[in-house]
Each structure stands twice: as structure tokens, then as C-alpha cells.
Coordinates of C-alpha atoms in Angstrom, one line a residue:
X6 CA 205.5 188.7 183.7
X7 CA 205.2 184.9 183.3
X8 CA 201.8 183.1 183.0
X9 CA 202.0 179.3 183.7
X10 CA 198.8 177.8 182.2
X11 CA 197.4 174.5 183.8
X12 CA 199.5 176.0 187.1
X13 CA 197.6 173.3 189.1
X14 CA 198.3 170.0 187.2
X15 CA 201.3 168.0 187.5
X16 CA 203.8 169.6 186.0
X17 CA 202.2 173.8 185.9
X18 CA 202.0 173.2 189.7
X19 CA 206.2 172.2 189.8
X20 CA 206.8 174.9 187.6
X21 CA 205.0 177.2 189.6
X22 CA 206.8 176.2 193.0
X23 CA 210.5 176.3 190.4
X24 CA 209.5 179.6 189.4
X25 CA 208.7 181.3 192.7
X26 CA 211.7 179.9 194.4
X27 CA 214.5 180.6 191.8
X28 CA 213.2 184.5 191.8
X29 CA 211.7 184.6 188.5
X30 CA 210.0 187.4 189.2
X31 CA 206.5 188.7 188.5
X32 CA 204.1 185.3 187.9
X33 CA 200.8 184.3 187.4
X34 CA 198.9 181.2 187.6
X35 CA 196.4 179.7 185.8
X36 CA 193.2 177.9 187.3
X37 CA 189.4 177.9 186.9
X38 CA 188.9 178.4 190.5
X39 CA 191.6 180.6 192.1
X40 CA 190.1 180.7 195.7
X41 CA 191.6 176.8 195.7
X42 CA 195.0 177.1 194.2
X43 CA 197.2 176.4 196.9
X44 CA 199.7 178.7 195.1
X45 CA 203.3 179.7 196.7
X46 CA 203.4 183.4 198.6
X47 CA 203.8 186.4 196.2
X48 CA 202.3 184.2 193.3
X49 CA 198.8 185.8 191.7
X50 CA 196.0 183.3 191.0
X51 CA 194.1 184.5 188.1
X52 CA 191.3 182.9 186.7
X53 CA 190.8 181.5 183.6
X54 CA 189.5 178.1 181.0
X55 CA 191.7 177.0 178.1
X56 CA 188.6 175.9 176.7
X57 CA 187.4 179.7 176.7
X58 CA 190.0 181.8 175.2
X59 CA 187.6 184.9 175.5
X60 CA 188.8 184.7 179.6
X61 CA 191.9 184.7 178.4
X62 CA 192.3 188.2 177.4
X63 CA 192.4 190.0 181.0
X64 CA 195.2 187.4 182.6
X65 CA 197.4 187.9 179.7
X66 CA 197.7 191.4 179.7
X67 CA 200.9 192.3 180.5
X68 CA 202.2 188.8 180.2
X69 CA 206.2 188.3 178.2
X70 CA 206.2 184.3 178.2
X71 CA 203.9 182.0 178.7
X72 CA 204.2 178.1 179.4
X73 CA 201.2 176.2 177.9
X74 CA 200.4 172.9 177.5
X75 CA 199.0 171.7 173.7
X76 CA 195.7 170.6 173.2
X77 CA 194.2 172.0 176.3
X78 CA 191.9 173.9 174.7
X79 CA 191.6 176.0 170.9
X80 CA 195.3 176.4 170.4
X81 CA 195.4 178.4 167.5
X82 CA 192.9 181.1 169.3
X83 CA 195.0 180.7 172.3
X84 CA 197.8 181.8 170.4
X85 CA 196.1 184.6 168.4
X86 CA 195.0 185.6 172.1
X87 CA 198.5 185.5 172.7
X88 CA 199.9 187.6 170.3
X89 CA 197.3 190.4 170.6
X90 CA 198.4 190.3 174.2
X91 CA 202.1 191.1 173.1
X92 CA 203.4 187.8 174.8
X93 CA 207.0 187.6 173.1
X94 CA 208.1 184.2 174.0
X95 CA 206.1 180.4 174.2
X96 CA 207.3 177.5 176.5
X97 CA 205.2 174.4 174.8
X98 CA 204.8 171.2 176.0
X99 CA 204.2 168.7 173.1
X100 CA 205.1 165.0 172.8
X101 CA 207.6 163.0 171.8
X102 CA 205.5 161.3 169.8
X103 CA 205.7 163.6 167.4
X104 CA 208.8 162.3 165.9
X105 CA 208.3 159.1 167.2
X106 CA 204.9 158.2 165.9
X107 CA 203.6 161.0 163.5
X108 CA 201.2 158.4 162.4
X109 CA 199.1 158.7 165.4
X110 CA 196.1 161.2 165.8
X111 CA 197.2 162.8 168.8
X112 CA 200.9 163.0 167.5
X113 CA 199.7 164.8 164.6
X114 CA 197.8 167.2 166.2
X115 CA 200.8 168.0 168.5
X116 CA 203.1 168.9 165.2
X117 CA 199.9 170.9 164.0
X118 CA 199.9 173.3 167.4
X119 CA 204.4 173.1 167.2
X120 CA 203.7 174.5 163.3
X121 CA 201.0 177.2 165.0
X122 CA 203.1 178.4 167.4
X123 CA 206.3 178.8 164.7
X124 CA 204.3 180.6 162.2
X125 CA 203.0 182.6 165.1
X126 CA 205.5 185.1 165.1
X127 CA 206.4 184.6 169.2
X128 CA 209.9 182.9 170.2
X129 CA 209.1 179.8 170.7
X130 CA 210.8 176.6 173.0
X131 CA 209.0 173.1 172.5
X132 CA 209.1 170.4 174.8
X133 CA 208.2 166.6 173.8
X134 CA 208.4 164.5 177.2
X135 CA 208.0 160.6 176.9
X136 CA 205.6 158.7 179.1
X137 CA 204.5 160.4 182.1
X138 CA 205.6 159.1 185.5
X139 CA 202.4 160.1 186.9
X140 CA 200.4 157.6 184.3
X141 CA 201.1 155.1 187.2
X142 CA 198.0 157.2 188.6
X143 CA 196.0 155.3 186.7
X144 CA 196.7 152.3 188.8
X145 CA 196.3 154.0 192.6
X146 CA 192.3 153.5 192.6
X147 CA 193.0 149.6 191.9
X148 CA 196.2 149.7 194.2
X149 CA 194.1 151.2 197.0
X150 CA 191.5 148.7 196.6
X151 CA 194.2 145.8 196.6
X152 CA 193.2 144.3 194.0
X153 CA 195.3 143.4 191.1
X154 CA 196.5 146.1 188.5
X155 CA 196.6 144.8 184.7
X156 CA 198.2 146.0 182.1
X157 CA 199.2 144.7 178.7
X158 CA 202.9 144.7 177.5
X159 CA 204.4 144.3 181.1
X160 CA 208.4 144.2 180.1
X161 CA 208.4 147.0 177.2
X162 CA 210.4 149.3 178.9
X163 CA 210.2 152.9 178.4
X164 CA 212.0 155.7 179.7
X165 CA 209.8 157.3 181.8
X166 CA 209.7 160.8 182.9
X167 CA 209.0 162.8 186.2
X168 CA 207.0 165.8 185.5
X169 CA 209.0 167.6 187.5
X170 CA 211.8 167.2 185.1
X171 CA 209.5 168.8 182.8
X172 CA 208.8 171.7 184.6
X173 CA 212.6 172.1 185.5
X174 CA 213.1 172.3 181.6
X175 CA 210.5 174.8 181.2
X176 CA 211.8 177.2 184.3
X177 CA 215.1 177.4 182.5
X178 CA 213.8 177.7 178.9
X179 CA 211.7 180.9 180.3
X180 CA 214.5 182.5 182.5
X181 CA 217.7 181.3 180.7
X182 CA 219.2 182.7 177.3
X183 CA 219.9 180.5 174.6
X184 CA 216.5 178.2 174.6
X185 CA 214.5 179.8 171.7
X186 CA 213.8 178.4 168.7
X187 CA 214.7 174.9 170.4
X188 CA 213.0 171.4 170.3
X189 CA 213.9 169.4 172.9
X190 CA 212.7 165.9 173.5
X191 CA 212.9 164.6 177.3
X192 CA 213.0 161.5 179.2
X193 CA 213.5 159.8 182.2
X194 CA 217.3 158.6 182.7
X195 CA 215.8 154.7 182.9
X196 CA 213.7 152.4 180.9
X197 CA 211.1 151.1 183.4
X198 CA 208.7 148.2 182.6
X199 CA 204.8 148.2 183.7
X200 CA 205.9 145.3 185.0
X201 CA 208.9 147.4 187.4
X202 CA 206.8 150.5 188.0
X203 CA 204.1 147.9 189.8
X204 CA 207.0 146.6 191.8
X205 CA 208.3 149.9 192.8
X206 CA 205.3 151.3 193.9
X207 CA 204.8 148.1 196.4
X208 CA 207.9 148.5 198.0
X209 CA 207.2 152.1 198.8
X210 CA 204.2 150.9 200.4
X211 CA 205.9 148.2 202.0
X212 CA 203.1 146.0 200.8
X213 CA 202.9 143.3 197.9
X214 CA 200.6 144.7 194.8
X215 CA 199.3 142.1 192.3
X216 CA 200.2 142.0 188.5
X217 CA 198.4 140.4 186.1
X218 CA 199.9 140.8 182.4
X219 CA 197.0 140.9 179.8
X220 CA 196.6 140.9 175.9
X221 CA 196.3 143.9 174.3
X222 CA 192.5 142.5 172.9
X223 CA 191.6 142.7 176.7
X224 CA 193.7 146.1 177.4
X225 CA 192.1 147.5 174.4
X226 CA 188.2 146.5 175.8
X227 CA 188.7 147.9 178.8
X228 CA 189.9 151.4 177.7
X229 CA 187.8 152.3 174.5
X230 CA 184.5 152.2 176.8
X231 CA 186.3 155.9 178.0
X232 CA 188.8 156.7 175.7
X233 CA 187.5 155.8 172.4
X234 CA 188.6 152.9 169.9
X235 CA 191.2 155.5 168.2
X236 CA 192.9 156.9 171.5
X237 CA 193.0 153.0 173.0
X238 CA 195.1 152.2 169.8
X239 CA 197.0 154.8 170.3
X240 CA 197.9 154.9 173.9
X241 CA 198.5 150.6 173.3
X242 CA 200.8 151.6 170.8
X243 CA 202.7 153.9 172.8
X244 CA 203.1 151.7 175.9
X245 CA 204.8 148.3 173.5
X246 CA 202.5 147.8 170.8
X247 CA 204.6 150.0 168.5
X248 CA 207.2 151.1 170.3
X249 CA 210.0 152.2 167.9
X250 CA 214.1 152.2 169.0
X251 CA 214.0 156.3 169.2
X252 CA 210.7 156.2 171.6
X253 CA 213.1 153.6 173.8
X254 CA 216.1 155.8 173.5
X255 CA 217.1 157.5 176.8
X256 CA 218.5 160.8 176.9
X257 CA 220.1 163.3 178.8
X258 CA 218.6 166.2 177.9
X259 CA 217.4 167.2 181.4
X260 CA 220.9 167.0 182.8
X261 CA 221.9 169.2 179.5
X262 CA 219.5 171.7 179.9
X263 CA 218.7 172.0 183.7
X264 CA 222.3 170.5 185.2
X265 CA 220.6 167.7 187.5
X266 CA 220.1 164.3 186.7
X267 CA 216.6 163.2 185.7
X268 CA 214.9 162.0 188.4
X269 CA 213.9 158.3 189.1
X270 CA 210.5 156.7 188.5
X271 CA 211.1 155.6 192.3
X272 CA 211.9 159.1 193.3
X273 CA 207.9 160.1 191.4
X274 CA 206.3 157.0 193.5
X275 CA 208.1 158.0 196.7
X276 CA 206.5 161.6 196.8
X277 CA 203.6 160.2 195.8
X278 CA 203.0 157.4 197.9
X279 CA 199.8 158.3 199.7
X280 CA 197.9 158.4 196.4
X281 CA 198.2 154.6 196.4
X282 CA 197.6 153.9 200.6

């Protein structure tokens, strides 16, 4: 039995669909409300919060490997919850950041949950992805509006990745020998600009989108209103304000691990067009 936590986010949702179809075999997903999940056939929805590790109990029971996402909820109790349950092997998904920027609070916090999970007594696999292809997200309320998207940094290019990519790393690292006790770090096979994901996205549309480049003073006042003066630091860092040689680095770890290419920030915005119409 496999429980994928977060089964209806980004990249639990992929690695649900991965799962089902390759003939994983028994599989449960995760998700506060299971009468929505729009799970595939032969797939159990069980119910359960991250943030509440004592419903965590009954859809673990049974349960060999488990795909979970750090910082979701009380890690270290989702873990002991874990190991009571007998779970034997752990699929996380961390960040790259971790040995990019261990300076950074949530990087550190990541390498916290990593040294959990090792000194938990479970196999372990550990995933650090760069840069998410579905931040772009962020833009598709502006985009849909037409009006123009800013963002600071607009030619730092980072190698982006499709969380599908992700989830493809994580189907093999729970079905496939020779995965435990790994650390891999993931990216996208192309350094994309702000500046190129913008453009992109209009010509999937088929429609020009405007792109204002701003200073990271203005960047940072418009994000610490919801993200805090610490995270907008953090997250300006990461997209060009201190971005390192190894967080720039692409690599072919995907291909390594899964067989297939990485796939495209142009492939992400394609399937997910009508987010931005």
C-alpha cells in the first residue's frame, strides 16, 4: 500500500494519475474532502489534514511508503505517526535550497525535516526540485485581467521544473529498486527567465501579455503584505537576488532516474493554458 499525501496538489495529483496507470498497486490518496477528489478508478480517497496528525492514524494503517511533502504540517509527529504505522519507506520532497541556500529559513527547515526523516529509522528517498513551473500561477489572476505582470529580476534565469517531473521521480523512487538512501536534486532541462516564461505563456494564448521589470524594493513591498518581510527576502533571493552557480546549474537527473527528458516550461504553460484565458 502506497499513501500519496497532498494527492490533490500539483505534483500528489500527477503522482497519483503515474501511480494508478503504471500498476503500482494498492494506493491511497490524501485530501481533506474526499467526496471532491477527482481521483483515477480503483484509487481510495481517504480523508485526512497534515496539520492534524491525530487523522492520520486510520489512513496509514497498512500503508509500506509514503510520498509526503515537507512542511505541510508537524513533520516530526507525522513521521512518529509514521513509524507506529510500520510505514517502511519515505518519498520526501524537500528543496534544493537546501544545499543551495542553507542560510535561508525555509531551506533550513527543509534539512531539519531531511535529518528527521534519516534518524527516523524508515528508508528514506529525498527530493529537492528547483523553482516550480507552476509559480507562473501567480501571474494568471493578473494575466486574466490583462493587465501587466511585474516581476523583479526579469533575465535571471533558472531552471525551472514541471511538477510532473517531480512526481515521475517519486513514482519510480516508490516502485523501483535502488532509490533508498538517495538525495536527488531536480530541475527543469532549461534556464527560463521571468522575462521568457511571460512570453511563453502569451504565445500559448495567442495574445500579447505585458511585462514590466521592477526593483526588488517594489517586489519586496508588494509581497511582505502576505508573505511576511523574512519569506519576501527569501523567495527575492531565490528568483536573482542571490542566486548562486549551483542553483543555475541544470541537470539531468530526471532523465537519469525516470528515462524521459525533463519536460519544458512551454510544455507546463500549454496544459495549463486556460488558467490564464
Amino acid at each position: 500500500m502506497i499513501l500519496v499525501t497532498g494527492a490533490t496538489g500539483n505534483t500528489g495529483s500527477a503522482l497519483v494519475t503515474e501511480l494508478q496507470t503504471s500498476g503500482a498497486g494498492p494506493l491511497r490518496g490524501l485530501t481533506r474532502d474526499p467526496a471532491r477528489a477527482m481521483f483515477p478508478e480503483g484509487v481510495e480517497a481517504v480523508a485526512g489534514d497534515l496539520t492534524r496528525t491525530d487523522s492520520l492514524e486510520p489512513v496509514l494503517e497498512g500503508v509500506r511508503s509514503l510520498f509526503l511533502v515537507s512542511r505541510m504540517g508537524p513533520d516530526a509527529d507525522i513521521l512518529d505517526a509514521a513509524v507506529r504505522a510500520g510505514v517502511e519507506h519515505v518519498v520526501l520532497v524537500s528543496s534544493i535550497t537546501v544545499q543551495t541556500h542553507p542560510h535561508l529559513g525555509p531551506a533550513g527547515e527543509n534539512s531539519a525535516v531531511e535529518r528527521l526523516l534519516k534518524d527516523s529509522g524508515m528508508a528514506w528517498t529525498i527530493l529537492r526540485p528547483t523553482q516550480f513551473a507552476s509559480n507562473a500561477l501567480w501571474w494568471a489572476e493578473t494575466i486574466r485581467k490583462r493587465e501587466t505582470v511585474r516581476a523583479p529580476y526579469a533575465d535571471t534565469g533558472l531552471p525551472t521544473i514541471h511538477p510532473g517531473d517531480i512526481a515521475s521521480a517519486a513514482r519510480v523512487a516508490l516502485t523501483e529498486p535502488g532509490h533508498r538512501e538517495q538525495t536527488y536534486a531536480l530541475t527543469g532541462p532549461e534556464k527560463i527567465t521571468a522575462r521568457q516564461q511571460v512570453e511563453t505563456i502569451a504565445a500559448v494564448l495567442g495574445r500579447e501579455v505585458p511585462f514590466l521589470e521592477i526593483s526588488r524594493q517594489e517586489a519586496h513591498r508588494e509581497m511582505a503584505g502576505f508573505l511576511g518581510d523574512e519569506s519576501a527576502d527569501a523567495v527575492l533571493d531565490l528568483t536573482g537576488g542571490d542566486v548562486t552557480n549551483e542553483l543555475l546549474m541544470v541537470r539531468d537527473t530526471v532523465f537519469r532516474i525516470t528515462g524521459s527528458p525533463a519536460r519544458t516550461f512551454h510544455q507546463w504553460a500549454t496544459e495549463n493554458a486556460a488558467a490564464f484565458h
